[in-house]
Short mmCIF file of C-alpha atoms and ligand atoms in Angstrom, two decimals:
data_model
loop_
_atom_site.label_atom_id
_atom_site.label_comp_id
_atom_site.label_asym_id
_atom_site.label_seq_id
_atom_site.Cartn_x
_atom_site.Cartn_y
_atom_site.Cartn_z
CA MET A 24 -10.06 2.68 3.88
CA ALA A 25 -12.43 1.60 1.12
CA THR A 26 -14.15 4.18 -0.47
CA ASP A 27 -17.33 3.90 -2.71
CA PHE A 28 -16.32 2.40 -5.45
CA LYS A 29 -18.64 0.70 -8.10
CA SER A 30 -16.41 -1.75 -9.80
CA ILE A 31 -12.94 -3.58 -9.23
CA PRO A 32 -10.16 -2.70 -11.04
CA LEU A 33 -8.15 -5.26 -13.75
CA ILE A 34 -4.56 -5.17 -13.51
CA ASP A 35 -1.87 -6.36 -15.60
CA ILE A 36 1.07 -7.17 -13.51
CA SER A 37 3.34 -9.05 -15.62
CA PRO A 38 6.00 -5.78 -15.69
CA LEU A 39 5.96 -6.24 -12.11
CA LEU A 40 6.67 -10.01 -11.96
CA SER A 41 9.25 -9.47 -14.84
CA LYS A 42 11.19 -7.19 -12.35
CA SER A 43 10.47 -7.44 -8.84
CA ASP A 44 13.70 -9.76 -7.97
CA ASP A 45 15.98 -6.96 -9.61
CA SER A 46 17.01 -4.54 -6.86
CA ARG A 47 16.38 -0.97 -9.24
CA MET A 48 12.76 -2.45 -10.06
CA SER A 49 11.51 0.86 -8.58
CA GLU A 50 13.15 2.90 -11.23
CA ASP A 51 11.40 0.85 -13.79
CA PRO A 52 8.25 2.73 -15.63
CA GLY A 53 6.58 -0.30 -16.35
CA VAL A 54 6.50 -1.44 -12.70
CA ALA A 55 5.95 2.08 -11.61
CA GLU A 56 2.51 1.92 -13.80
CA VAL A 57 1.65 -1.51 -11.96
CA VAL A 58 2.49 -0.13 -8.54
CA ARG A 59 0.42 3.06 -9.18
CA GLN A 60 -2.51 0.79 -10.33
CA LEU A 61 -2.23 -1.44 -7.12
CA ASP A 62 -1.97 1.33 -4.94
CA GLN A 63 -5.01 3.18 -6.31
CA ALA A 64 -7.01 -0.27 -5.71
CA CYS A 65 -5.62 -0.82 -2.49
CA LYS A 66 -6.85 2.54 -1.42
CA VAL A 67 -10.36 2.59 -3.00
CA ALA A 68 -11.41 -0.80 -2.93
CA GLY A 69 -9.31 -3.50 -1.27
CA PHE A 70 -9.64 -5.67 -4.10
CA PHE A 71 -8.43 -6.01 -7.55
CA TYR A 72 -8.10 -8.70 -10.35
CA VAL A 73 -4.66 -9.58 -11.73
CA LYS A 74 -4.12 -10.83 -15.15
CA GLY A 75 -0.32 -11.66 -16.40
CA HIS A 76 0.65 -13.55 -13.56
CA GLY A 77 1.98 -16.26 -15.24
CA ILE A 78 0.03 -19.17 -14.19
CA SER A 79 -1.54 -20.92 -17.04
CA ASP A 80 -5.13 -20.83 -17.51
CA SER A 81 -5.33 -24.89 -17.85
CA LEU A 82 -3.42 -25.30 -14.20
CA ILE A 83 -5.98 -22.83 -13.10
CA LYS A 84 -8.79 -24.53 -14.20
CA GLU A 85 -7.39 -28.28 -13.44
CA VAL A 86 -7.15 -26.97 -9.60
CA ARG A 87 -11.05 -26.34 -9.64
CA THR A 88 -11.72 -29.59 -11.83
CA VAL A 89 -9.93 -31.84 -9.26
CA SER A 90 -11.59 -29.82 -6.07
CA ARG A 91 -15.09 -30.60 -7.96
CA GLU A 92 -14.23 -33.96 -8.23
CA PHE A 93 -13.43 -34.62 -4.70
CA PHE A 94 -16.81 -32.92 -3.44
CA GLY A 95 -18.13 -35.53 -5.76
CA LEU A 96 -17.37 -38.13 -3.81
CA SER A 97 -19.56 -40.08 -0.89
CA TYR A 98 -19.93 -38.49 2.38
CA GLU A 99 -18.19 -41.10 3.89
CA GLU A 100 -15.16 -41.10 1.70
CA LYS A 101 -14.70 -37.11 2.45
CA LEU A 102 -14.77 -38.14 5.98
CA LYS A 103 -11.57 -39.98 5.71
CA ILE A 104 -9.89 -36.68 5.76
CA LYS A 105 -12.11 -34.75 8.24
CA LEU A 106 -10.78 -31.70 10.22
CA THR A 107 -10.46 -31.97 13.31
CA PRO A 108 -8.71 -29.81 16.10
CA ALA A 109 -6.00 -32.92 16.48
CA ARG A 110 -4.89 -32.65 13.24
CA GLY A 111 -4.09 -28.80 13.68
CA TYR A 112 -7.47 -27.86 11.83
CA ARG A 113 -6.45 -29.37 8.68
CA GLY A 114 -8.94 -31.50 6.54
CA TYR A 115 -12.32 -31.69 5.65
CA GLN A 116 -15.17 -30.17 6.99
CA SER A 117 -18.84 -30.63 5.57
CA VAL A 118 -21.62 -28.17 4.62
CA PHE A 119 -22.92 -25.63 7.62
CA GLU A 120 -20.24 -27.07 9.66
CA ILE A 121 -17.81 -23.82 9.48
CA ILE A 122 -19.00 -20.51 10.74
CA THR A 123 -18.73 -16.89 10.12
CA GLY A 124 -19.91 -14.13 12.35
CA GLY A 125 -22.05 -16.91 14.49
CA ALA A 126 -24.07 -18.03 11.36
CA ARG A 127 -23.62 -21.40 9.58
CA ASP A 128 -22.16 -20.95 6.15
CA LYS A 129 -23.32 -23.20 3.39
CA GLN A 130 -20.08 -24.46 1.90
CA GLU A 131 -17.75 -27.59 2.36
CA ALA A 132 -14.02 -27.19 2.07
CA ILE A 133 -10.61 -28.75 2.72
CA ASP A 134 -8.50 -26.53 4.57
CA CYS A 135 -4.66 -26.59 4.09
CA TYR A 136 -1.77 -24.47 5.75
CA ARG A 137 1.86 -24.42 5.74
CA GLU A 138 3.33 -27.52 7.71
CA ILE A 139 3.97 -26.44 11.16
CA THR A 140 6.34 -29.44 12.97
CA LYS A 141 6.01 -30.12 16.68
CA GLY A 142 7.68 -27.04 18.79
CA MET A 143 8.56 -25.08 15.60
CA TYR A 144 7.10 -22.06 17.04
CA GLY A 145 6.64 -22.93 20.81
CA ASP A 146 3.13 -22.37 22.52
CA LEU A 147 2.25 -19.97 19.42
CA GLY A 148 2.40 -22.80 16.97
CA ARG A 149 0.76 -25.62 18.86
CA THR A 150 -3.02 -25.25 17.81
CA MET A 151 -1.95 -25.40 14.19
CA GLU A 152 0.75 -28.21 14.25
CA GLY A 153 0.04 -30.96 11.88
CA CYS A 154 0.18 -31.82 8.36
CA ASN A 155 -2.20 -31.31 5.48
CA MET A 156 -4.94 -34.18 4.60
CA TRP A 157 -5.34 -35.20 1.26
CA PRO A 158 -7.45 -37.71 -0.25
CA ARG A 159 -6.47 -40.74 -1.76
CA ASP A 160 -8.75 -40.07 -4.72
CA PRO A 161 -8.39 -37.54 -7.06
CA ALA A 162 -5.19 -39.36 -6.63
CA ASN A 163 -3.28 -36.20 -7.98
CA MET A 164 -4.81 -33.63 -5.54
CA LYS A 165 -1.99 -33.36 -3.12
CA ALA A 166 0.92 -32.70 -6.28
CA LEU A 167 -1.39 -30.44 -8.07
CA MET A 168 -2.39 -28.35 -4.96
CA GLU A 169 1.44 -28.29 -3.34
CA GLU A 170 2.59 -27.08 -7.08
CA TYR A 171 -0.23 -24.51 -7.17
CA VAL A 172 0.72 -23.11 -3.36
CA ASN A 173 4.12 -22.47 -4.60
CA LEU A 174 3.16 -20.46 -7.61
CA CYS A 175 0.76 -18.91 -5.77
CA THR A 176 3.59 -18.04 -2.88
CA ASP A 177 5.76 -16.77 -5.67
CA ILE A 178 3.70 -14.43 -6.98
CA SER A 179 2.26 -13.35 -3.98
CA ARG A 180 5.64 -12.10 -2.71
CA LYS A 181 6.04 -10.00 -5.94
CA ILE A 182 2.97 -8.40 -5.63
CA MET A 183 3.66 -7.49 -2.01
CA ARG A 184 7.09 -5.73 -3.59
CA GLY A 185 4.83 -3.74 -5.28
CA LEU A 186 2.34 -3.07 -2.62
CA ALA A 187 5.33 -2.18 -0.37
CA LEU A 188 6.41 0.55 -3.34
CA GLY A 189 3.08 1.93 -3.19
CA LEU A 190 2.82 2.35 0.39
CA GLY A 191 5.95 4.44 0.04
CA GLY A 192 8.43 1.86 1.31
CA SER A 193 11.18 0.05 0.00
CA PRO A 194 10.14 -2.89 -2.16
CA ASN A 195 11.69 -5.25 0.37
CA GLU A 196 9.74 -4.10 3.45
CA PHE A 197 7.70 -7.55 3.72
CA ASP A 198 10.90 -9.52 3.04
CA GLY A 199 13.14 -11.00 6.29
CA GLU A 200 11.12 -11.23 9.56
CA ARG A 201 8.05 -9.71 8.25
CA ALA A 202 6.84 -11.99 5.54
CA GLY A 203 10.29 -13.52 4.43
CA ASP A 204 9.46 -17.06 5.48
CA PRO A 205 5.73 -16.63 4.72
CA PHE A 206 3.01 -18.60 6.70
CA TRP A 207 0.02 -19.43 3.80
CA ALA A 208 -3.34 -21.13 3.77
CA LEU A 209 -5.42 -22.79 1.09
CA ARG A 210 -9.17 -23.31 1.24
CA ILE A 211 -10.91 -25.57 -1.33
CA ILE A 212 -14.14 -24.48 -1.30
CA GLY A 213 -17.48 -26.15 -2.65
CA TYR A 214 -20.75 -23.87 -2.66
CA PRO A 215 -24.17 -26.03 -3.08
CA GLY A 216 -26.24 -24.13 -5.43
CA VAL A 217 -30.02 -23.48 -4.61
CA SER A 218 -32.56 -26.25 -5.12
CA THR A 219 -34.75 -25.12 -8.10
CA THR A 220 -37.92 -26.61 -6.41
CA ASN A 221 -37.83 -24.41 -3.73
CA GLY A 222 -38.25 -21.20 -5.40
CA HIS A 223 -37.74 -18.80 -2.47
CA ALA A 224 -35.68 -15.71 -2.43
CA THR A 225 -32.20 -16.19 -1.21
CA SER A 226 -32.42 -17.27 2.76
CA GLU A 227 -30.09 -16.80 5.58
CA ASN A 228 -29.32 -20.30 4.68
CA ASP A 229 -27.95 -19.72 1.40
CA ILE A 230 -25.00 -17.35 2.71
CA GLY A 231 -22.17 -19.68 1.33
CA CYS A 232 -19.41 -17.39 3.53
CA GLY A 233 -20.80 -14.77 5.89
CA ALA A 234 -19.45 -11.20 5.84
CA HIS A 235 -15.73 -11.47 6.94
CA THR A 236 -12.30 -10.15 6.19
CA ASP A 237 -9.26 -12.15 5.32
CA TYR A 238 -6.65 -12.53 8.25
CA GLY A 239 -3.05 -12.09 6.54
CA LEU A 240 -1.72 -9.85 3.88
CA LEU A 241 -3.01 -11.30 0.33
CA SER A 242 -5.63 -13.50 -1.22
CA LEU A 243 -5.72 -14.99 -4.59
CA ILE A 244 -9.17 -16.25 -5.25
CA ASN A 245 -9.65 -18.79 -8.27
CA GLN A 246 -13.42 -19.18 -8.76
CA ASP A 247 -15.59 -20.77 -11.17
CA ASP A 248 -15.82 -19.04 -14.58
CA ASP A 249 -19.64 -19.14 -14.73
CA ILE A 250 -21.17 -18.09 -11.56
CA THR A 251 -21.19 -14.56 -9.77
CA ALA A 252 -21.16 -15.18 -6.14
CA LEU A 253 -18.50 -13.19 -4.32
CA GLN A 254 -19.38 -9.80 -3.13
CA ILE A 255 -17.74 -6.74 -1.92
CA LYS A 256 -18.91 -4.44 0.86
CA THR A 257 -18.54 -0.67 -0.21
CA LEU A 258 -18.11 1.94 2.52
CA SER A 259 -21.82 2.91 2.17
CA GLY A 260 -22.94 -0.51 2.90
CA GLU A 261 -23.76 -1.39 -0.34
CA TRP A 262 -22.78 -5.22 -1.55
CA ILE A 263 -21.20 -5.12 -5.24
CA SER A 264 -20.61 -8.28 -6.90
CA ALA A 265 -16.70 -9.50 -7.96
CA PRO A 266 -17.75 -11.14 -11.31
CA PRO A 267 -15.46 -14.28 -12.69
CA ILE A 268 -13.04 -13.34 -15.20
CA PRO A 269 -11.58 -16.36 -16.68
CA GLY A 270 -7.95 -16.86 -16.04
CA ALA A 271 -7.73 -13.83 -13.68
CA PHE A 272 -7.45 -13.98 -9.81
CA VAL A 273 -9.39 -12.01 -7.35
CA CYS A 274 -7.04 -10.50 -4.96
CA ASN A 275 -7.67 -8.64 -1.46
CA ILE A 276 -5.82 -7.20 1.33
CA GLY A 277 -5.93 -8.91 4.64
CA ASP A 278 -5.98 -7.78 8.41
CA MET A 279 -2.01 -7.87 8.99
CA LEU A 280 -1.64 -5.35 6.04
CA LYS A 281 -4.08 -3.03 7.30
CA ILE A 282 -2.08 -2.87 10.59
CA TRP A 283 1.22 -2.57 8.86
CA SER A 284 -0.13 0.04 6.62
CA ASN A 285 -1.65 1.75 9.44
CA GLY A 286 -4.88 1.63 7.41
CA LEU A 287 -3.67 3.20 4.36
CA TYR A 288 -4.94 -0.05 2.79
CA ASP A 289 -7.78 -1.77 4.46
CA SER A 290 -9.04 -5.64 4.59
CA THR A 291 -12.27 -5.02 3.08
CA VAL A 292 -15.23 -6.91 3.94
CA HIS A 293 -16.86 -9.52 1.76
CA ARG A 294 -18.94 -12.69 1.36
CA VAL A 295 -20.50 -15.41 -0.68
CA VAL A 296 -23.85 -16.17 -1.90
CA ASN A 297 -24.34 -18.88 -4.83
CA ASN A 298 -27.91 -18.07 -5.99
CA SER A 299 -27.40 -20.21 -8.90
CA PRO A 300 -28.57 -23.82 -9.16
CA LYS A 301 -24.93 -24.88 -9.86
CA PHE A 302 -22.40 -26.05 -7.25
CA ARG A 303 -19.71 -23.30 -7.07
CA VAL A 304 -16.00 -24.10 -6.43
CA CYS A 305 -13.57 -21.69 -5.41
CA VAL A 306 -9.77 -22.20 -4.48
CA ALA A 307 -8.49 -19.34 -2.00
CA TYR A 308 -5.16 -19.17 -1.58
CA PHE A 309 -3.96 -16.86 1.48
CA PHE A 310 -0.58 -15.19 1.43
CA GLU A 311 0.16 -14.40 5.04
CA PRO A 312 3.28 -13.00 7.22
CA ASN A 313 5.61 -15.31 9.08
CA TYR A 314 3.93 -17.09 11.46
CA ASP A 315 5.71 -15.43 14.43
CA ALA A 316 5.64 -11.85 12.91
CA GLY A 317 4.63 -8.86 15.38
CA VAL A 318 2.64 -6.68 13.30
CA GLU A 319 2.07 -2.99 14.07
CA PRO A 320 1.95 -0.12 12.00
CA LEU A 321 5.28 0.93 9.74
CA ASP A 322 6.58 4.15 10.60
CA PHE A 323 6.45 5.49 7.03
CA CYS A 324 3.09 4.58 6.83
CA VAL A 325 2.19 6.10 10.30
CA LYS A 326 3.76 9.19 9.02
CA ARG A 327 1.32 9.39 5.87
CA THR A 328 -1.47 9.08 8.19
CA GLY A 329 -1.31 11.99 10.49
CA GLY A 330 1.34 10.52 12.53
CA LYS A 331 -0.83 8.34 15.12
CA LYS A 332 -0.96 4.60 15.30
CA LYS A 333 -4.40 3.21 14.24
CA PHE A 334 -4.06 -0.20 15.17
CA GLU A 335 -2.67 -2.00 18.32
CA ARG A 336 0.23 -4.41 17.87
CA ALA A 337 -0.99 -7.83 16.58
CA VAL A 338 1.17 -11.49 16.51
CA TYR A 339 -0.11 -12.97 13.23
CA GLY A 340 -0.13 -16.48 14.85
CA GLU A 341 -2.63 -15.17 17.42
CA HIS A 342 -4.78 -13.74 15.46
CA LEU A 343 -5.04 -17.06 13.10
CA VAL A 344 -5.49 -19.36 15.97
CA ASN A 345 -8.08 -16.80 17.41
CA LYS A 346 -10.26 -16.93 14.49
CA VAL A 347 -9.65 -20.70 13.40
CA LYS A 348 -11.24 -21.68 16.58
CA ASN A 349 -13.98 -19.50 16.18
CA ASN A 350 -14.67 -20.99 12.95
CA PHE A 351 -15.89 -24.51 14.36
CA GLU A 352 -17.83 -25.66 17.30
CA MET A 353 -15.22 -28.10 18.23
N1 HRG B 23 -8.26 -18.28 6.17
C1 HRG B 23 -8.96 -17.32 5.64
N2 HRG B 23 -8.65 -16.02 5.53
N3 HRG B 23 -10.29 -17.67 5.65
C2 HRG B 23 -11.48 -17.04 5.59
C3 HRG B 23 -12.61 -17.22 5.80
C4 HRG B 23 -13.30 -16.27 6.40
C5 HRG B 23 -14.50 -16.62 7.03
C6 HRG B 23 -14.19 -17.51 8.57
N4 HRG B 23 -15.61 -18.44 8.71
C7 HRG B 23 -14.19 -16.50 9.66
O1 HRG B 23 -15.49 -16.23 10.27
O2 HRG B 23 -13.07 -15.65 9.83
O1 AKG B 24 -15.51 -18.00 -2.58
C1 AKG B 24 -15.18 -16.90 -2.72
O2 AKG B 24 -15.23 -16.41 -3.63
C2 AKG B 24 -14.20 -16.34 -1.61
C3 AKG B 24 -14.21 -17.08 -0.24
C4 AKG B 24 -13.64 -16.23 0.94
O3 AKG B 24 -13.72 -15.04 0.48
C5 AKG B 24 -12.49 -17.21 1.68
O4 AKG B 24 -12.69 -18.23 2.05
O5 AKG B 24 -12.00 -16.20 2.61
FE1 FE2 B 25 -12.18 -14.23 2.30
#
């Protein structure tokens, strides 16, 4: 459970990344130190920054630059890749189209997911069957985002090995049928700034993304360098900001890791409020369990938390579909 934290730790994960394909990684002192920091951050805040992740500053920036270019296109042009249920909820949604907690979010976005082909997961997969929608312009967007997703998946898998050790398990706890064939999501998001002419304080219509938790295991957030908008809820109900650290990702825990860890790690509530006059871009990558994974508290986590399972079993794909359907009025 998130306790009262005042700031979000910054963790250099390079020692973990260099050793996490080694079966004896847990014996490495550099790895042990990263694991200690990750575990502490997840127990206290459910949020941390990571640096030393190996993705170049220039790629991280390019991903946002190309996204900003897309959002700058005409509405008509953007609608050519419109999100619809028939397309497996992939594609573009315009400002105030997406809903969080019953209210409309002041954001536009492109939603992408790992491809699900027809019949791949039977009934469980049907809602999400489809291919991603990429614009004709910017022409390099598809290739760039696909490269980016591959890199994020690789890093996330390795961070998950660190988290598995932090929880007291083997490093491979989330490989195989849990998250060895992981589903993923990518949300390319644009948050309009506040108009400088209406000098009002932030109103409800200025919430870029309402209070929510993320759905899967681990989120990697790539946000604009010059705007502070992401806010994290502490146990006492206060909102603290997660200001950008250039080149670093903001990471947080999703609902499925809360269940697997029996609450040792929590999926912390967060929201986005862009109070600046500038348009804010964020590209959020979500590392998720296998689409058809059954998720219930892991025995060794249950033992560490008093012997009682605190959460019911969930099927990741069902959890996702419930969420996705509630995000839109379609
Ligand atoms: N794929 C992920 N995690 N997306 C997070 C979005 C959370 C807000 C969404 N409208 C909701 O109400 O859930
Ligand atoms: O824009 C951000 O900083 C975070 C977005 C987010 O929390 C989400 O899409 O789940
Ligand atoms: Fe989120």
